[in-house]
Coordinates of C-alpha atoms in Angstrom, one line a residue:
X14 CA 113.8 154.9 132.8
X15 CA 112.9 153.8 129.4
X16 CA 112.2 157.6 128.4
X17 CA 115.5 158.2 129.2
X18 CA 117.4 155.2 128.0
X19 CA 115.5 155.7 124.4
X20 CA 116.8 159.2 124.3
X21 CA 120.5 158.3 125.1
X22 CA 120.2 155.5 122.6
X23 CA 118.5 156.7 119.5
X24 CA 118.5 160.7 119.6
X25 CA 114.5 160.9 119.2
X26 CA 114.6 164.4 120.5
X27 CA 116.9 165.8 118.1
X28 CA 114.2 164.8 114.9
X29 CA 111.7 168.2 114.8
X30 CA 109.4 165.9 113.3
X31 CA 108.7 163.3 115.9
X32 CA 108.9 165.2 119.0
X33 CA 105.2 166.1 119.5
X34 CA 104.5 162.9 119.2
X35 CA 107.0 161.5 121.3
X36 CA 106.9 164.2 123.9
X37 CA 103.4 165.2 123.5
X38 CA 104.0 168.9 123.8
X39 CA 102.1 171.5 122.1
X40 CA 102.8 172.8 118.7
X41 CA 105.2 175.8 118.3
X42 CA 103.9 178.5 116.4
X43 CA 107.4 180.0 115.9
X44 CA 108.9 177.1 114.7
X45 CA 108.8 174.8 111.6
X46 CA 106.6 171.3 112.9
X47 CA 108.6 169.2 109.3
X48 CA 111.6 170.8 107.4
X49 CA 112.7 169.5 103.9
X50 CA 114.7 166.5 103.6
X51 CA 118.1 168.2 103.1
X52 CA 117.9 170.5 105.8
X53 CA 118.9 167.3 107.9
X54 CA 122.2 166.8 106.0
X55 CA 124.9 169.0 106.8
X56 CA 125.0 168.5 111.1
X57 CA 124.9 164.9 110.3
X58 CA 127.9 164.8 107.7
X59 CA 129.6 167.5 110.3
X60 CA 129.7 164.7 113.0
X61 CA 130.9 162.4 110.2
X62 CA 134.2 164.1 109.8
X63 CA 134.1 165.2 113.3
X64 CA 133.4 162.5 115.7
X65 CA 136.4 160.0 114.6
X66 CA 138.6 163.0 116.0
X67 CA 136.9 162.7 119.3
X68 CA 137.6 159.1 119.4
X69 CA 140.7 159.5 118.2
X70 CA 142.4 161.1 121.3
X71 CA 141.9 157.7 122.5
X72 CA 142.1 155.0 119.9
X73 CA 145.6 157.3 118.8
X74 CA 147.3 156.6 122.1
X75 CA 146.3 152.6 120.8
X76 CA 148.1 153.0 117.6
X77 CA 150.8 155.2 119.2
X78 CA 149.7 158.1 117.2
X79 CA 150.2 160.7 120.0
X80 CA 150.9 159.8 124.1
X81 CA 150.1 161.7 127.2
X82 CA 152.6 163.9 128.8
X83 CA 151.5 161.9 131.9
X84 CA 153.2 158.3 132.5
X85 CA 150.8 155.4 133.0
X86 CA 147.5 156.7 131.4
X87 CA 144.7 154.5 131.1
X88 CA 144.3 154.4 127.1
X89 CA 148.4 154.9 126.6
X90 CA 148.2 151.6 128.4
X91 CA 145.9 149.7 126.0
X92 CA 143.3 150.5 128.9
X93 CA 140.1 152.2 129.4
X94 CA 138.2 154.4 131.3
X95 CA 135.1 152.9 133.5
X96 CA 132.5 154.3 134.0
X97 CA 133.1 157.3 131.7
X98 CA 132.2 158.0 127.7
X99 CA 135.4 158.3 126.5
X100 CA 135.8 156.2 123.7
X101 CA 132.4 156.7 122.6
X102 CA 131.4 159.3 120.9
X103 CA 130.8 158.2 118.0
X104 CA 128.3 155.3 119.8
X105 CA 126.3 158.7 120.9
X106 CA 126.5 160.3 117.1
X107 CA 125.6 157.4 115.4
X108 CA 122.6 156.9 117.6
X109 CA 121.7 159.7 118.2
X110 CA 123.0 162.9 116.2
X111 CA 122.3 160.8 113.3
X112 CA 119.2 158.6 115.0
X113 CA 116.2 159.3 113.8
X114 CA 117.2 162.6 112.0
X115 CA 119.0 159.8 109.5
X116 CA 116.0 157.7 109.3
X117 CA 113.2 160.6 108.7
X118 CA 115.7 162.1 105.9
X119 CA 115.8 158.7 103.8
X120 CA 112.2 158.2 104.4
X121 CA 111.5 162.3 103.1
X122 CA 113.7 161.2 100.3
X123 CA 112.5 158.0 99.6
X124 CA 108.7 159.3 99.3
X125 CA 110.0 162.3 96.9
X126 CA 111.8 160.2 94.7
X127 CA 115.2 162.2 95.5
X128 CA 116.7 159.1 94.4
X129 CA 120.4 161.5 95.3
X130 CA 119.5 162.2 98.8
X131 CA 118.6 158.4 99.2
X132 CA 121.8 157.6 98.0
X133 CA 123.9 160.0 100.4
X134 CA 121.3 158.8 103.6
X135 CA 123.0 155.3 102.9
X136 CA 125.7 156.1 102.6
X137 CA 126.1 158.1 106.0
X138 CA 124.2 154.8 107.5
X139 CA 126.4 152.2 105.8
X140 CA 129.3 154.7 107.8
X141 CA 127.8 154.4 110.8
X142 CA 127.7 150.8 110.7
X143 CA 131.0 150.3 109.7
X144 CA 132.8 152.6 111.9
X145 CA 130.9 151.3 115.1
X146 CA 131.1 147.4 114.3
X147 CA 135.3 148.2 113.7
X148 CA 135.7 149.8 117.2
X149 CA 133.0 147.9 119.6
X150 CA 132.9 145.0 117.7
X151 CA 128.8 143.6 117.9
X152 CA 126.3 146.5 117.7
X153 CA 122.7 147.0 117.8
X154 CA 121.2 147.3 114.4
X155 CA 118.0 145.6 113.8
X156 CA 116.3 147.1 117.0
X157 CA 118.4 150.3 116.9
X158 CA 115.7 152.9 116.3
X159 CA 112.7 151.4 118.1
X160 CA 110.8 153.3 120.1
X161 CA 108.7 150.9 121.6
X162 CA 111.5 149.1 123.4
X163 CA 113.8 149.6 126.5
X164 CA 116.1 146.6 125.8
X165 CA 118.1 146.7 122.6
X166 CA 120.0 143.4 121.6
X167 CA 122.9 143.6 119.9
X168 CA 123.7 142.0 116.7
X169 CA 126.9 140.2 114.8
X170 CA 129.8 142.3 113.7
X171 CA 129.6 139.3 110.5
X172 CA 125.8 141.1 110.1
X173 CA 126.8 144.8 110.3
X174 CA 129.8 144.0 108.2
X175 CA 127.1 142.4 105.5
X176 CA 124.5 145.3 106.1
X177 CA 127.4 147.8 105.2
X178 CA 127.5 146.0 101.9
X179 CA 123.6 146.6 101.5
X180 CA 123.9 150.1 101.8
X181 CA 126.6 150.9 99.9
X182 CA 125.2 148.8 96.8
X183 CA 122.1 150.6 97.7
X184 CA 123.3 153.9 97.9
X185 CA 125.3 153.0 94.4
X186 CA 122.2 152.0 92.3
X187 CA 120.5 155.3 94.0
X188 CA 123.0 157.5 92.8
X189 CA 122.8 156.2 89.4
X190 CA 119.3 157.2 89.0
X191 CA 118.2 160.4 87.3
X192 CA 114.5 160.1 87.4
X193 CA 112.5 161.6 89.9
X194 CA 113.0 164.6 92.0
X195 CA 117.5 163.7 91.5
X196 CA 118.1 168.0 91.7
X197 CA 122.1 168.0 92.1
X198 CA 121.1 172.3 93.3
X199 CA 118.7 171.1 96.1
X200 CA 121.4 168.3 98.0
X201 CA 123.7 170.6 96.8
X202 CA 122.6 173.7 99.5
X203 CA 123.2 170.9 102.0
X204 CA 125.4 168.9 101.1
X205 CA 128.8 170.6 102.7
X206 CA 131.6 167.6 101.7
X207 CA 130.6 167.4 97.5
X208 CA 128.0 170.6 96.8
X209 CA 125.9 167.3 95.3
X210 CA 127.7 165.7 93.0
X211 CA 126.8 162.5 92.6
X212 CA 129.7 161.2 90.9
X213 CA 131.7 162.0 93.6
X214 CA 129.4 160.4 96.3
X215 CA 129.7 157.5 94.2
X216 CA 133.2 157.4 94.5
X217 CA 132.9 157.6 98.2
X218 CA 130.6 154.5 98.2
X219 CA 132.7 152.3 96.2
X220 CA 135.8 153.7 98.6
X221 CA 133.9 152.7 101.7
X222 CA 133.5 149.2 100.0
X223 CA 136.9 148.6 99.3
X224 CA 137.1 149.6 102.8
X225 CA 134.9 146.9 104.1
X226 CA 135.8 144.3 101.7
X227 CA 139.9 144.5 102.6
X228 CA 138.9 143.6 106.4
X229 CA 138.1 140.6 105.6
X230 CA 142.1 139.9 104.9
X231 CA 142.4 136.9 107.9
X232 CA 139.6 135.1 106.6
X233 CA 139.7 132.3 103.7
X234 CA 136.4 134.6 101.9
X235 CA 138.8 137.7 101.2
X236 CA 138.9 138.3 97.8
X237 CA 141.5 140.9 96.9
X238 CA 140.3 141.3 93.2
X239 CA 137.2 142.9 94.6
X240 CA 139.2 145.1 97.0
X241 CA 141.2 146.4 93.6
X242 CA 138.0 146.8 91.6
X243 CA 136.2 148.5 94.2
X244 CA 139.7 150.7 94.6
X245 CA 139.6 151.5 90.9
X246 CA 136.1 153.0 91.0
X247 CA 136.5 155.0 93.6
X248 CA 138.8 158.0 94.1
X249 CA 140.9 159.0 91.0
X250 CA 143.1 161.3 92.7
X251 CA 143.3 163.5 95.3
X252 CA 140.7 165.7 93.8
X253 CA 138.1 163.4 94.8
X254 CA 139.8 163.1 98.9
X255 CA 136.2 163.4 100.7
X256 CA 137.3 166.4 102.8
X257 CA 135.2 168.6 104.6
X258 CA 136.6 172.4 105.7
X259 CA 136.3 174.6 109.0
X260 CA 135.4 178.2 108.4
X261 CA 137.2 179.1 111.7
X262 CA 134.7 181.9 112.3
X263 CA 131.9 181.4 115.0
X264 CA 132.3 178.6 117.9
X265 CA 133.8 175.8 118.7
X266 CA 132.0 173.7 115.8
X267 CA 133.1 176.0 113.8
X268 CA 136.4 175.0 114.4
X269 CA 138.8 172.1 113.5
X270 CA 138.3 169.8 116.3
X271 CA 142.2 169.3 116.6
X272 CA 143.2 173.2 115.7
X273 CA 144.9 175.0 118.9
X274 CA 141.7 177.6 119.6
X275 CA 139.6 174.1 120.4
X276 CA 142.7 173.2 122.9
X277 CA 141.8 169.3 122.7
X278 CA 145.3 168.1 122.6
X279 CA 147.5 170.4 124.7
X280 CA 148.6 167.3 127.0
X281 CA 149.6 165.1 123.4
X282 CA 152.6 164.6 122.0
X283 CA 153.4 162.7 119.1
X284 CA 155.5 159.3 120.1
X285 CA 158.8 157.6 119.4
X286 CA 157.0 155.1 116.8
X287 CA 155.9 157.7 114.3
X288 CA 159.3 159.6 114.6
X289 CA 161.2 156.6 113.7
X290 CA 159.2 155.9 110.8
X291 CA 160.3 158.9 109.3
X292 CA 163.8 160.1 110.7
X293 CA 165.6 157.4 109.2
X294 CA 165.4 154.8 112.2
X295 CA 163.3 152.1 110.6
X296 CA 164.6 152.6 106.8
X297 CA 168.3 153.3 106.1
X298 CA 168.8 156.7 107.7
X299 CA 166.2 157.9 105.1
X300 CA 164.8 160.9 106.5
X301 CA 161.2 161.5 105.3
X302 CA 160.3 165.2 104.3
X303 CA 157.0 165.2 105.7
X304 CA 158.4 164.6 108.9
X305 CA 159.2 168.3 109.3
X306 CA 155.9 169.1 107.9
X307 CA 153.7 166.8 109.9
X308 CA 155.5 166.6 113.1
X309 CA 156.5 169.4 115.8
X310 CA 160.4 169.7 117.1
X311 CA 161.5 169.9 120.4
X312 CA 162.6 173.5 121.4
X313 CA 166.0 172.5 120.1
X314 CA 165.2 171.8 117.1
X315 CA 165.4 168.2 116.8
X316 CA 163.0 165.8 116.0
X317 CA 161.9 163.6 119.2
X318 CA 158.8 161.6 120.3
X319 CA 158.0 160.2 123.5
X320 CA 157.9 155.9 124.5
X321 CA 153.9 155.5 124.8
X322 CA 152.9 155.1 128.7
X323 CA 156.3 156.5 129.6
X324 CA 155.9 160.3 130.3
X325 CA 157.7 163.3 130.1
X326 CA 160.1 162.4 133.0
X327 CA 163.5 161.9 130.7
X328 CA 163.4 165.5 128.8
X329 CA 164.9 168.3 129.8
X330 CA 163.0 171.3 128.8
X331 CA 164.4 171.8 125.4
X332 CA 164.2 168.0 124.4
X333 CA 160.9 167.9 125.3
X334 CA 158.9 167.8 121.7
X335 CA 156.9 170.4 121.2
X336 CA 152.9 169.9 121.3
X337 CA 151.0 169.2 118.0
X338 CA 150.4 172.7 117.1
X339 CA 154.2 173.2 118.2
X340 CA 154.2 174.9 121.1
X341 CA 156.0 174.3 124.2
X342 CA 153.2 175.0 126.5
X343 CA 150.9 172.5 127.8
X344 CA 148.1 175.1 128.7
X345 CA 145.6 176.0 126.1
X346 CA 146.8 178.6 123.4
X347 CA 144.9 181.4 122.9
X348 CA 142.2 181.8 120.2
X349 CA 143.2 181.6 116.3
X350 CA 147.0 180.5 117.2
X351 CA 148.1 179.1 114.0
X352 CA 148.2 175.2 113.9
X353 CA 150.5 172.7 112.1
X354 CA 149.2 170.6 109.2
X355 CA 146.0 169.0 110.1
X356 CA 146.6 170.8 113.7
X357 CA 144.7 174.2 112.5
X358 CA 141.7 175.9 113.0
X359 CA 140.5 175.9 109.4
X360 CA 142.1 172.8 107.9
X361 CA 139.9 170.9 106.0
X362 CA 139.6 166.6 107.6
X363 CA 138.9 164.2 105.2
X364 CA 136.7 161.0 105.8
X365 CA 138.7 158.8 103.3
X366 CA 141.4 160.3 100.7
X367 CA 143.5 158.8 97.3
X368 CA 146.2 157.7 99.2
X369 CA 144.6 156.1 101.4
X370 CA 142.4 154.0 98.7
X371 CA 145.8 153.8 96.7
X372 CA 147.9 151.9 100.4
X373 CA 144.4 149.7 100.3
X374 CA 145.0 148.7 97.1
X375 CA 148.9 147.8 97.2
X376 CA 148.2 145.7 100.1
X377 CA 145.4 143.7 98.4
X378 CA 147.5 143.3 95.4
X379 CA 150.6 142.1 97.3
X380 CA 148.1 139.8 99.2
X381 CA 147.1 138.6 95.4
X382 CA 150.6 138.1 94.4
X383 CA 150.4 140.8 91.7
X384 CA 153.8 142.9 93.0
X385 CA 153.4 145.1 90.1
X386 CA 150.6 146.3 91.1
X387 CA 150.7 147.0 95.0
X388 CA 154.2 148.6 93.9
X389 CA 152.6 150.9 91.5
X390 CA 150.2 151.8 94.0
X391 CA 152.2 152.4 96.8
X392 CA 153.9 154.8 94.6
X393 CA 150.6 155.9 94.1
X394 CA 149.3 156.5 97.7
X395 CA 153.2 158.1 98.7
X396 CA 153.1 160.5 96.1
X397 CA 149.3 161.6 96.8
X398 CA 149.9 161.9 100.2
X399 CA 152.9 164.2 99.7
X400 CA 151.0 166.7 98.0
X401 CA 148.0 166.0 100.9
X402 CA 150.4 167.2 103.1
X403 CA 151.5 169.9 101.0
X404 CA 147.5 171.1 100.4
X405 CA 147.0 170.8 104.3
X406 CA 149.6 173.5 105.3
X407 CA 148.6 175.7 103.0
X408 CA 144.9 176.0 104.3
X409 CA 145.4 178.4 107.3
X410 CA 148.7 180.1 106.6
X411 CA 150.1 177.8 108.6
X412 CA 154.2 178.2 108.8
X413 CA 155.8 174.7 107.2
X414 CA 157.0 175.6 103.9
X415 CA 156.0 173.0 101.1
X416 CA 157.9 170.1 100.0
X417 CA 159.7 170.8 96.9
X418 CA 159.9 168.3 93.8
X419 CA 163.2 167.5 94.5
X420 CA 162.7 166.4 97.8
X421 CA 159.2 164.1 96.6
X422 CA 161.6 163.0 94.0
X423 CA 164.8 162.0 96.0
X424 CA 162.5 159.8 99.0
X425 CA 160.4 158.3 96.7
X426 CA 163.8 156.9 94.8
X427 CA 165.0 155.2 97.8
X428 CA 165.0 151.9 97.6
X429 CA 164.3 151.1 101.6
X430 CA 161.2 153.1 100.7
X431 CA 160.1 152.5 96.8
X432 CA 162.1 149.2 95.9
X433 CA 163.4 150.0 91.7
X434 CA 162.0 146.2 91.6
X435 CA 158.2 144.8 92.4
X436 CA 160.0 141.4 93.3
X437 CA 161.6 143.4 96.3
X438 CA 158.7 144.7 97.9
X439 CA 157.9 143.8 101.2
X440 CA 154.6 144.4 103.0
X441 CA 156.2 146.3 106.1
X442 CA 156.5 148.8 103.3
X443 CA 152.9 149.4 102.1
X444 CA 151.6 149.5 105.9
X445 CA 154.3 151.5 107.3
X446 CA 153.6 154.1 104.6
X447 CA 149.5 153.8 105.2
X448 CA 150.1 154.6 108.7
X449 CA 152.1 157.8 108.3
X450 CA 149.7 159.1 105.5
X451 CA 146.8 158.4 108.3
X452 CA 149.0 159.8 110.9
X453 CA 146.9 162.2 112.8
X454 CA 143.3 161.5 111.4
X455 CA 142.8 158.1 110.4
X456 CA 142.6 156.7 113.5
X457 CA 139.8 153.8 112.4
X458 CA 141.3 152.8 110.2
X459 CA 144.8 152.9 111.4
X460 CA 143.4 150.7 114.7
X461 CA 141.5 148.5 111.9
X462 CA 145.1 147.3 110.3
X463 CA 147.2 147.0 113.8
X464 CA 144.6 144.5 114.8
X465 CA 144.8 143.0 111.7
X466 CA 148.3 142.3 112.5
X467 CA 147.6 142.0 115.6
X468 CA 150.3 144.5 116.7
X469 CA 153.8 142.7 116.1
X470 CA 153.0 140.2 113.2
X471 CA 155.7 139.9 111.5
X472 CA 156.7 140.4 107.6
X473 CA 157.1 136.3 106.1
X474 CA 159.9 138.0 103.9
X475 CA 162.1 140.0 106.6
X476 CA 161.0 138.3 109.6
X477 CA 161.1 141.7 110.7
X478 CA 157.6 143.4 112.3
X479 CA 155.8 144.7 109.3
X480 CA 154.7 147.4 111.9
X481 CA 158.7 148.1 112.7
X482 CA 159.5 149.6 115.8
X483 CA 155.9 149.4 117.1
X484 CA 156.4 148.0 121.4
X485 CA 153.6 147.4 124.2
X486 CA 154.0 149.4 127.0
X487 CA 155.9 146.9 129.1
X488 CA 152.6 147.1 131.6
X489 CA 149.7 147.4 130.5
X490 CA 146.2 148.0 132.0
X491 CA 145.2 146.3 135.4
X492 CA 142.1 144.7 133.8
X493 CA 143.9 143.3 130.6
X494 CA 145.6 140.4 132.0
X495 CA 148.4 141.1 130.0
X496 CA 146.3 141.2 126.4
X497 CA 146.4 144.1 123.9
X498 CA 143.0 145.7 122.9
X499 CA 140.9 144.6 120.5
X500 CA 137.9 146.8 120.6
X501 CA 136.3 149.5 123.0
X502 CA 133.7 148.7 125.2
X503 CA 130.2 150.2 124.4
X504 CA 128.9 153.7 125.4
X505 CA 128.9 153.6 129.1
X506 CA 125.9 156.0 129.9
X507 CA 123.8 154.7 127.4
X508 CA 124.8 150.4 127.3
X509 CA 126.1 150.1 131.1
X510 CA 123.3 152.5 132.9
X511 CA 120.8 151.4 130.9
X512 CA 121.0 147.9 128.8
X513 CA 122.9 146.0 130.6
X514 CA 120.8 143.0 129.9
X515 CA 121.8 143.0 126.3
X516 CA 125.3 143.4 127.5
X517 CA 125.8 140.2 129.2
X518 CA 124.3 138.7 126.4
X519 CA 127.8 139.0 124.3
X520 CA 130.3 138.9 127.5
X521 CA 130.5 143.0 127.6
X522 CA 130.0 142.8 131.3
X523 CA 133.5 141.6 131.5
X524 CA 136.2 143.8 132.6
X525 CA 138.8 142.8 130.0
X526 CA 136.0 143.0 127.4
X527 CA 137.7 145.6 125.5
X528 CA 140.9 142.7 124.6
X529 CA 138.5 140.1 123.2
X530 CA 139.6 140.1 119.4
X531 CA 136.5 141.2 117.2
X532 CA 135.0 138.5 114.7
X533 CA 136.6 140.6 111.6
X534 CA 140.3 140.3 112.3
X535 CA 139.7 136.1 113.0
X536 CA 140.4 133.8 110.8

């Protein structure tokens, strides 16, 4: 049993080097016993880009992303799935994909002075730390990769959100260095999201911290001047977007997670809350030119999503929207069908982009008081994204054609959208537009500032939603007791087979676990 549990939890097996000695079998003669420290890199930074999709087919149906054709679904009604792994893939790639392998790289690194590499292996743990502690809440960290234990206690999320910080500093003084074995060529073979360039990794780091340090927005410690500073070292423009491609040639991994040949989301379509956000139903009859570039029709050519929960059951067969690669069919497409936008085979996904930073940025500023500022950055982070969108559907031939000048020019002079004065901004503004440009792939992120919200807050200055037009199913889950979620329980075949001990410790034994708010979104 504790075999078993240690390779669920840490991924021991997947690190070349330890598993003679953890499995005591003889030595290959056909196969490397130790490989260099890169060599480790590029499946990890795959997973890093790749896993929040996974997750995403479920947090999405939180945020109202994308819904199942199917009425009533577990996750479309702020539910969950027990005694499954849904919702936890990236609980398995964080311990395990990355595991060990992450540990034995930044020890390699560490003991060649590839002060670079170092800085990169933070990085990607400072990631995994932040994207597990935002979704489960408390997480093991201090006993994580222990080999000489079967019971794994869980630590604060107030601790993984300060170990982030560690890391990221960490990885920021590495990165600086240039003494050593720093060889920009040798992380470069590797390194698949910058080619090695440190200034760019750098970027990311402070990007990530700005990240981090805007969660802390319900609590008296937020400082938004560090949010802006950490903002205004990161990403420059969208030339820096930490975005990762998909050759589209050889299997599955190979493969956009979300493209058509993968078939992942045949049964999704996108919902009523993102179509009104952009056909003029939220702001003035403004109609948003992305819409026709991120989002699929219904056969009749209209733009239509469906009420989360709610089903299929009031379309007829030409209303019906059309899936995310915009097809009608809900069976699998056949191989290489061309996507839509992010929805292709060999679009590139990003881990963070500009906009994104930029939408951080506007909303710390606004939080400040400094209109000025968030204004000029939600300019910022709408513009940007426009032109993401624009990059995105060029990447596989895909059939949208690009949105002209004219039409960037004529939304982003609307004053429901881009107020002509900084007095008149409203907040509802900056997050409505953060959500759109994370439409789709942001899905941490995008669940990270709901819950912030906590779904419905409303805007002090409209007494309007800030999140307008988001609603709850009108019943949710059986286990929520009427209560949204606020995190998703732990990896089941790892945490509830195998550690339940540790579980009962913090309450995760509970069956409305997943709708106890996590400590980052409290006051």
């Amino acid at each position: 049993m504790k075999k078993i549990y240690l390779v669920l939890l840490t991924g021991i097996l997947l690190s070349v080097s330890s598993c003679k000695k953890y499995l005591d079998v003889n030595t290959n003669p056909n196969a490397p016993q130790t490989v260099t420290a890169n060599l480790y890199l590029s499946p990890m930074i795959h997973w890093m880009v790749t896993a929040p999709q996974y997750d995403g087919r479920f947090i999405g149906r939180y945020t109202q992303n994308w819904t199942s054709t199917t009425s009533g679904t577990t996750w479309d009604l702020q539910g969950y799935d027990p005694v499954s792994d849904n919702g936890a893939q990236l609980w398995r790639d964080v311990y395990w994909s990355f595991g060990q392998n992450l540990i034995d790289m930044n020890t390699k690194a560490e003991a060649e002075q590839r002060w670079d590499l170092l800085g990169v292996g933070q990085i990607l743990k400072a990631w995994g730390w932040q994207t597990l502690t935002d979704i489960h809440g408390e997480i093991i960290i201090k006993q994580a990769i222990d080999p000489t234990r079967n019971v794994f206690d869980y630590d604060s999320q107030e601790y993984a959100y300060q170990e982030v910080q560690r890391l990221l500093n960490a990885a920021i003084a590495n990165l600086a260095r240039t003494d050593g074995a720093v060889d920009a060529a040798f992380l470069g073979k590797t390194d698949i999201l910058y080619k090695g360039d440190r200034a760019k990794w750098t970027k990311l780091a402070y990007a990530m911290l700005a990240l981090n340090l805007n969660h802390f927005s319900n609590k008296s410690s937020y400082k938004p001047d560090d949010v802006i500073a950490a903002v205004d070292k990161s990403f420059a423009s969208n030339n820096d977007d930490a975005l990762m491609g998909y050759p589209g040639i050889t299997g599955n991994d190979d493969r956009n997670f979300l493209g058509p040949t993968r078939g992942n989301m045949q049964t999704y379509r996108q919902t009523s809350f993102i179509v009104n956000l952009m056909n003029g139903t939220q702001f003035a009859g403004v109609v948003d030119p992305r819409m026709s570039r991120m989002l699929s029709p219904s056969p009749d050519g209209v733009y239509r999503g469906i009420v989360t929960g709610a089903g299929t059951g009031a379309f007829t067969s030409s209303q019906l929207p059309n899936n995310l690669w915009n097809l009608a069919s809900i069976s699998a497409p056949a191989a290489n069908t061309q996507g839509r936008y992010i929805f292709s085979d060999k679009c590139k996904l990003p881990v963070m982009t500009y906009a994104q930073l930029q939408f951080i940025k506007a909303e710390a500023a606004f939080k400040k008081g400094d209109k000025v500022t968030a204004l000029a950055a939600l300019k910022n982070g709408i513009s940007s994204h426009i032109d993401f969108v624009n990059a995105r559907n060029l990447e596989d031939n895909q059939s949208p054609t690009q949105i002209t000048s004219t039409e960037k020019a004529a939304y982003m002079n609307t004053p429901s959208i881009v107020p002509a004065n900084a007095a008149d901004l409203k907040l509802t503004q900056i997050m409505c537009q953060k959500y759109i440009a994370q439409w789709g792939w942001g899905h941490l992120e995008t669940w990270m500032d709901l819950r912030r919200y906590h779904y419905t807050d409303t805007d002090p200055l409209t007494g309007k939603q800030i999140y307008l037009g988001y609603v709850f199913p009108v019943t949710l889950y059986s286990e929520n007791v009427g209560k949204p979620a606020y995190r998703i329980r732990p990896r089941y075949n790892s945490e509830y087979v195998w550690n339940r001990q540790a579980l009962s410790v913090i309450g995760g034994l509970a069956t409305d676990y997943h709708t106890k708010e996590t400590w980052i979104i409290q006051p």
